[in-house]
Coordinates of C-alpha atoms in Angstrom, one line a residue:
M13 CA 80.8 36.4 213.4
T14 CA 78.8 37.6 210.6
V15 CA 80.3 38.3 207.3
P16 CA 79.2 41.3 205.4
V17 CA 77.4 41.1 202.0
S18 CA 79.6 42.9 199.6
V19 CA 77.9 45.8 197.7
F20 CA 79.9 44.7 194.7
A21 CA 78.1 41.4 194.6
P22 CA 78.1 39.8 191.1
G23 CA 74.1 40.2 190.8
Q24 CA 74.2 43.8 191.7
S25 CA 77.2 45.1 190.2
G26 CA 77.1 43.8 186.5
L27 CA 80.0 41.7 187.1
I28 CA 79.5 38.3 185.2
C29 CA 82.9 36.8 186.7
G30 CA 85.9 37.8 188.4
Y31 CA 89.0 35.8 188.9
L32 CA 92.5 36.5 190.5
F33 CA 95.5 34.7 188.9
D34 CA 98.4 33.8 191.1
A35 CA 102.0 33.2 190.0
Q36 CA 101.4 29.7 188.6
G37 CA 98.3 31.0 186.8
R38 CA 95.5 29.5 188.5
G39 CA 92.4 31.3 188.7
Q40 CA 90.5 32.0 191.9
A41 CA 87.1 33.6 191.8
L42 CA 86.6 37.1 193.4
D43 CA 84.0 39.9 193.7
L44 CA 84.6 43.6 193.0
Y45 CA 85.1 44.1 196.7
Q46 CA 87.9 41.9 196.9
A47 CA 89.2 43.0 193.4
E48 CA 89.1 46.7 194.7
R49 CA 91.2 45.4 197.8
W50 CA 93.8 43.7 195.6
F51 CA 94.4 46.9 193.3
G52 CA 94.7 48.8 196.5
D53 CA 96.4 47.5 199.8
A54 CA 96.2 44.0 199.2
A55 CA 98.1 44.0 195.7
P56 CA 101.2 42.1 195.7
T57 CA 104.3 43.6 194.3
D58 CA 105.7 40.9 192.5
G59 CA 104.0 41.7 189.1
E60 CA 103.2 38.2 188.2
S61 CA 99.6 37.9 189.4
F62 CA 96.6 39.7 187.7
V63 CA 93.1 40.1 187.6
W64 CA 90.2 39.2 185.2
L65 CA 87.0 41.1 185.4
H66 CA 84.0 40.4 183.1
F67 CA 81.3 42.9 183.1
N68 CA 77.6 43.0 181.6
A69 CA 77.4 46.3 179.7
A70 CA 73.6 46.4 180.1
N71 CA 74.0 46.9 184.0
V72 CA 74.2 50.6 185.1
T73 CA 76.3 49.9 188.4
A74 CA 78.8 48.2 185.8
E75 CA 79.1 51.3 183.8
K76 CA 79.5 53.6 186.8
W77 CA 82.4 51.3 188.4
L78 CA 84.3 51.1 185.0
L79 CA 84.1 54.8 184.5
A80 CA 85.4 55.4 187.7
N81 CA 88.3 53.1 187.9
L82 CA 89.3 53.0 184.0
P83 CA 90.0 56.4 182.3
H84 CA 90.1 55.2 178.8
A85 CA 86.8 53.2 179.5
A86 CA 84.5 56.3 178.5
H87 CA 84.0 55.3 174.8
C88 CA 83.6 51.3 175.7
F89 CA 79.8 51.9 176.2
E90 CA 79.3 54.0 173.2
T91 CA 81.1 51.4 171.3
L92 CA 78.8 48.6 172.7
R93 CA 75.6 50.6 172.3
E94 CA 76.2 51.3 168.6
G95 CA 76.6 47.5 167.7
V96 CA 78.9 45.7 165.9
R97 CA 81.9 47.8 164.6
S98 CA 85.1 47.2 163.0
T99 CA 87.8 45.4 164.9
R100 CA 90.3 47.9 166.5
L101 CA 93.6 47.1 168.5
E102 CA 95.3 50.2 170.1
V103 CA 97.4 51.2 173.1
V104 CA 95.7 53.7 175.3
D105 CA 97.4 54.8 178.4
Q106 CA 99.8 51.9 178.7
A107 CA 96.8 49.5 178.2
L108 CA 95.9 47.4 175.1
V109 CA 92.3 48.2 174.2
A110 CA 90.8 45.7 172.0
V111 CA 87.3 46.2 170.2
V112 CA 86.5 42.6 168.7
N113 CA 83.4 40.9 167.5
D114 CA 82.1 37.6 168.6
V115 CA 79.4 35.0 167.8
V116 CA 76.3 35.6 170.2
Y117 CA 75.6 32.7 172.4
D118 CA 72.2 31.7 170.9
F119 CA 70.1 29.8 173.8
A120 CA 67.1 29.4 171.2
Q121 CA 69.4 27.6 168.7
R122 CA 68.1 29.6 165.8
E123 CA 69.4 29.3 162.3
S124 CA 70.8 32.9 161.7
L125 CA 73.9 33.9 163.4
Q126 CA 74.1 37.0 165.4
V127 CA 77.2 38.7 166.0
S128 CA 78.0 41.1 168.7
T129 CA 81.1 43.5 170.2
L130 CA 83.4 42.6 172.9
W131 CA 85.4 45.3 174.5
M132 CA 88.7 44.4 176.4
S133 CA 91.3 46.4 178.2
V134 CA 94.5 44.5 178.9
E135 CA 97.1 45.6 181.2
R136 CA 100.1 44.0 183.1
R137 CA 98.0 43.4 186.2
R138 CA 94.5 43.8 185.0
V139 CA 92.3 42.5 182.3
I140 CA 88.7 43.9 181.8
S141 CA 86.1 42.6 179.3
V142 CA 82.8 44.0 178.6
R143 CA 80.0 42.7 176.5
M144 CA 76.5 43.8 175.9
Q145 CA 75.1 40.2 174.9
P146 CA 76.3 36.8 175.7
L147 CA 79.3 35.4 173.6
R148 CA 80.3 32.1 172.6
A149 CA 84.2 32.5 172.8
I150 CA 84.2 34.6 175.9
D151 CA 81.8 32.0 177.6
R152 CA 84.3 29.2 176.5
L153 CA 87.1 31.2 178.2
R154 CA 85.4 31.7 181.4
I155 CA 84.6 27.7 181.5
A156 CA 88.3 26.9 180.9
V157 CA 89.0 29.3 184.0
K158 CA 86.6 27.8 185.9
A159 CA 87.9 24.1 184.9
G160 CA 91.0 25.1 186.4
E161 CA 93.2 25.8 183.2
T162 CA 96.1 27.9 184.0
F163 CA 96.9 31.3 182.6
P164 CA 100.3 32.8 183.4
S165 CA 99.8 36.0 181.9
P166 CA 97.0 38.6 180.5
L167 CA 98.1 37.8 177.1
S168 CA 97.6 34.2 177.5
L169 CA 93.8 35.1 178.0
V170 CA 93.8 36.9 174.8
D171 CA 95.6 33.9 173.2
H172 CA 92.9 31.6 174.5
L173 CA 90.2 33.9 173.2
L174 CA 91.8 33.9 169.8
R175 CA 91.6 30.0 169.9
D176 CA 88.2 29.7 171.3
Q177 CA 87.2 32.2 168.5
A178 CA 88.6 29.7 165.7
D179 CA 87.1 26.8 167.4
E180 CA 83.6 28.3 167.1
L181 CA 84.2 29.2 163.6
I182 CA 85.3 25.7 163.0
A183 CA 82.1 24.4 164.5
I184 CA 80.0 26.9 162.4
L185 CA 81.8 25.7 159.3
R186 CA 81.3 21.9 160.2
G187 CA 77.5 22.6 160.8
A188 CA 77.4 24.8 157.3
A189 CA 79.2 21.9 155.5
S190 CA 77.1 19.1 156.6
K191 CA 74.0 21.1 155.6
V192 CA 75.6 21.9 152.2
D193 CA 76.7 18.2 151.8
A194 CA 72.8 17.2 152.5
I195 CA 71.6 19.5 150.0
E196 CA 74.2 18.6 147.4
D197 CA 73.0 14.8 147.9
Q198 CA 69.4 16.0 147.4
L199 CA 70.3 17.8 144.3
L200 CA 72.3 14.9 142.7
A201 CA 69.2 12.4 143.6
G202 CA 66.8 15.2 141.9
R203 CA 64.9 15.7 145.4
L204 CA 65.9 19.2 146.2
G205 CA 62.8 20.5 147.1
R206 CA 62.8 23.8 149.2
R207 CA 66.1 22.9 150.9
R208 CA 67.8 25.4 148.4
V209 CA 66.4 28.3 150.3
Q210 CA 68.8 27.3 153.1
L211 CA 71.8 27.9 150.9
G212 CA 71.0 31.5 150.8
A213 CA 70.7 32.0 154.6
L214 CA 73.9 29.8 155.0
R215 CA 75.8 32.0 152.7
R216 CA 74.3 35.1 154.2
N217 CA 75.7 33.9 157.8
L218 CA 79.1 33.1 156.5
L219 CA 79.5 36.3 154.6
R220 CA 78.5 38.3 157.6
L221 CA 81.0 36.6 159.6
Q222 CA 83.8 37.0 157.1
R223 CA 83.2 40.7 156.9
L224 CA 83.3 41.2 160.8
L225 CA 85.9 39.0 161.7
A226 CA 88.3 39.1 158.7
P227 CA 89.9 42.4 160.1
E228 CA 90.8 40.7 163.6
P229 CA 94.1 38.9 162.2
A230 CA 95.4 41.9 160.4
A231 CA 94.8 44.1 163.4
M232 CA 96.5 41.7 165.6
F233 CA 99.7 41.3 163.2
R234 CA 100.3 45.0 163.3
L235 CA 100.0 45.0 167.1
L236 CA 102.5 42.1 166.9
S237 CA 105.0 43.9 164.5
R238 CA 105.4 46.6 167.6
P239 CA 104.3 45.0 170.8
P240 CA 103.8 47.3 173.7
Q241 CA 106.4 47.1 176.3
S242 CA 103.9 48.1 179.0
L243 CA 102.6 44.6 178.9
G244 CA 106.0 43.2 180.2
P245 CA 108.5 40.7 178.5
Q246 CA 105.5 38.2 177.4
D247 CA 105.9 35.5 175.0
W248 CA 104.2 37.1 172.1
E249 CA 104.9 33.9 169.7
E250 CA 102.1 32.0 171.0
L251 CA 99.7 35.2 170.2
R252 CA 101.1 34.9 166.6
H253 CA 100.5 31.3 166.3
S254 CA 96.9 31.7 167.5
T255 CA 96.4 34.8 165.0
E256 CA 97.6 32.5 162.3
E257 CA 95.4 29.9 163.0
F258 CA 92.6 32.3 163.3
S259 CA 93.5 33.5 159.7
V260 CA 93.4 29.7 158.1
V261 CA 89.9 29.2 159.5
L262 CA 88.8 32.6 157.9
R263 CA 90.2 31.2 154.7
D264 CA 88.2 28.1 155.1
L265 CA 85.1 30.3 155.6
V266 CA 85.9 31.9 152.3
A267 CA 86.3 28.7 150.7
Q268 CA 82.9 27.4 152.0
Q269 CA 81.2 30.4 150.6
E270 CA 82.6 29.7 147.5
R271 CA 81.5 26.1 147.6
I272 CA 77.9 27.3 148.5
K273 CA 78.0 29.8 145.8
L274 CA 78.9 27.1 143.0
L275 CA 76.3 25.0 144.3
Q276 CA 73.7 27.8 144.0
E277 CA 74.9 28.1 140.4
E278 CA 74.2 24.6 139.8
I279 CA 71.0 24.7 141.1
A280 CA 70.1 27.9 139.2
A281 CA 71.3 26.2 136.1
S282 CA 69.2 22.9 137.0
I283 CA 66.0 25.0 137.5
E284 CA 66.7 27.0 134.3
E285 CA 67.0 23.5 132.4
R286 CA 63.8 22.1 134.1
T287 CA 62.0 25.3 133.0
G288 CA 63.3 25.2 129.5
R289 CA 61.9 21.4 129.3
T290 CA 58.6 22.5 130.8
L291 CA 58.5 25.5 128.0
F292 CA 59.1 23.1 125.2
V293 CA 56.6 20.6 126.2
L294 CA 53.9 23.4 126.4
T295 CA 55.0 24.9 123.0
A296 CA 55.0 21.3 121.4
V297 CA 51.6 20.8 122.7
T298 CA 50.6 24.1 121.3
V299 CA 52.2 23.6 118.0
V300 CA 50.8 19.9 117.7
A301 CA 47.1 21.0 118.4
L302 CA 47.4 24.2 116.1
P303 CA 45.8 22.3 113.1
M304 CA 43.1 20.8 115.0
N305 CA 42.1 24.2 116.3
V306 CA 42.4 26.0 112.9
I307 CA 40.5 23.3 111.2
A308 CA 37.9 23.2 114.0
G309 CA 37.5 27.1 113.8
L310 CA 37.0 27.1 110.2
F311 CA 34.4 24.3 110.0
G312 CA 32.4 25.8 113.0
M313 CA 31.5 28.6 110.9
N314 CA 27.8 28.3 109.9
V315 CA 28.4 29.6 106.3
G316 CA 27.9 28.0 103.1
G317 CA 30.2 26.0 101.1
I318 CA 32.0 24.0 103.9
P319 CA 34.0 21.2 102.3
F320 CA 32.6 17.5 102.8
A321 CA 29.7 18.7 104.2
E322 CA 27.6 16.1 102.0
D323 CA 30.4 13.4 102.1
K324 CA 29.8 10.6 104.3
A325 CA 33.4 9.9 104.6
G326 CA 34.1 13.9 105.2
F327 CA 34.8 13.5 109.1
W328 CA 37.2 10.5 108.7
T329 CA 38.8 12.5 105.9
M330 CA 39.4 15.6 108.1
V331 CA 40.5 13.6 111.1
A332 CA 43.3 12.1 108.7
V333 CA 44.1 15.6 107.5
V334 CA 44.4 16.9 111.2
L335 CA 46.6 13.9 112.2
T336 CA 48.9 14.3 109.1
A337 CA 49.3 17.9 109.8
S338 CA 50.0 17.7 113.2
G339 CA 52.5 14.5 112.9
L340 CA 54.2 16.8 110.5
L341 CA 54.6 19.7 112.7
A342 CA 55.6 17.5 115.7
W343 CA 58.4 16.0 113.6
L344 CA 59.7 19.1 112.3
L345 CA 59.6 20.5 116.2
F346 CA 61.4 17.5 117.5
R347 CA 63.9 17.4 114.5
R348 CA 64.8 21.1 115.1
R349 CA 65.4 20.2 118.9
D350 CA 67.6 17.4 118.2
D351 CA 69.8 19.6 115.8

């Protein structure tokens, strides 16, 4: 018997992954054809199992399917195409709609961090997530499901996503801290070179992450203060703990920015001090050579009446005068600097 190929195959529909979670929270892969059957005739009535579908918004078929099956998904693609926007959590048609920001999965391992938007719709029986670019936290969530981790409720997926975001931020902070430590060691050793340019890039990346991710805990706490009853009697306490952990990581992010700022100020002071020493040396050389230049200019004029013109010891006399005047000026200059 030949099994027909589903017209909703992941490669054709924009579905990145789909999972059906049973009453024990174990996920089983499924495609859109199977998901539509589950939503319809094959859907159980116990209310304990649910489906998670993760889409690529760049695929036109995904947009058509979402617009046909989710009445509140109309603004989803507008949000994603506009790029990164402020975090938003709201209840629309008995569903929790979330617009959050996440770090882009950078396959080229570039220094600059890119952030993109993730759109989610969380219902009691269905979780839909849509993204325009590959994202780190959502990819970690997908790997956890494939590895056999259990998710007893849709909120457990959101909880895991928050923890994955916190883990990604911790990894970014550790990488930034190691780079800052290396730059600080080079500064103390007097071998800073051009590494100080990296501090500016690190600070800009961390500042951008803070600006985009900082509203997320506040929005989540507002939701937790009045949780929607449409999602069922779930344990919201775990989600609260995850949000608090995410807030702590964001505070560490701010602390790391302050450390980089102080290091930049120290480097600027060091460069200013080095520039001051260089200017002082140039000034000292100019002042010490001033008598020699003045006397050489005066005696170089081809006019009558030049002193010591007929004196056999005139040259050495002028050398002594120049050395005495230069020594006196050097003594006065360094004495004033010591004061």
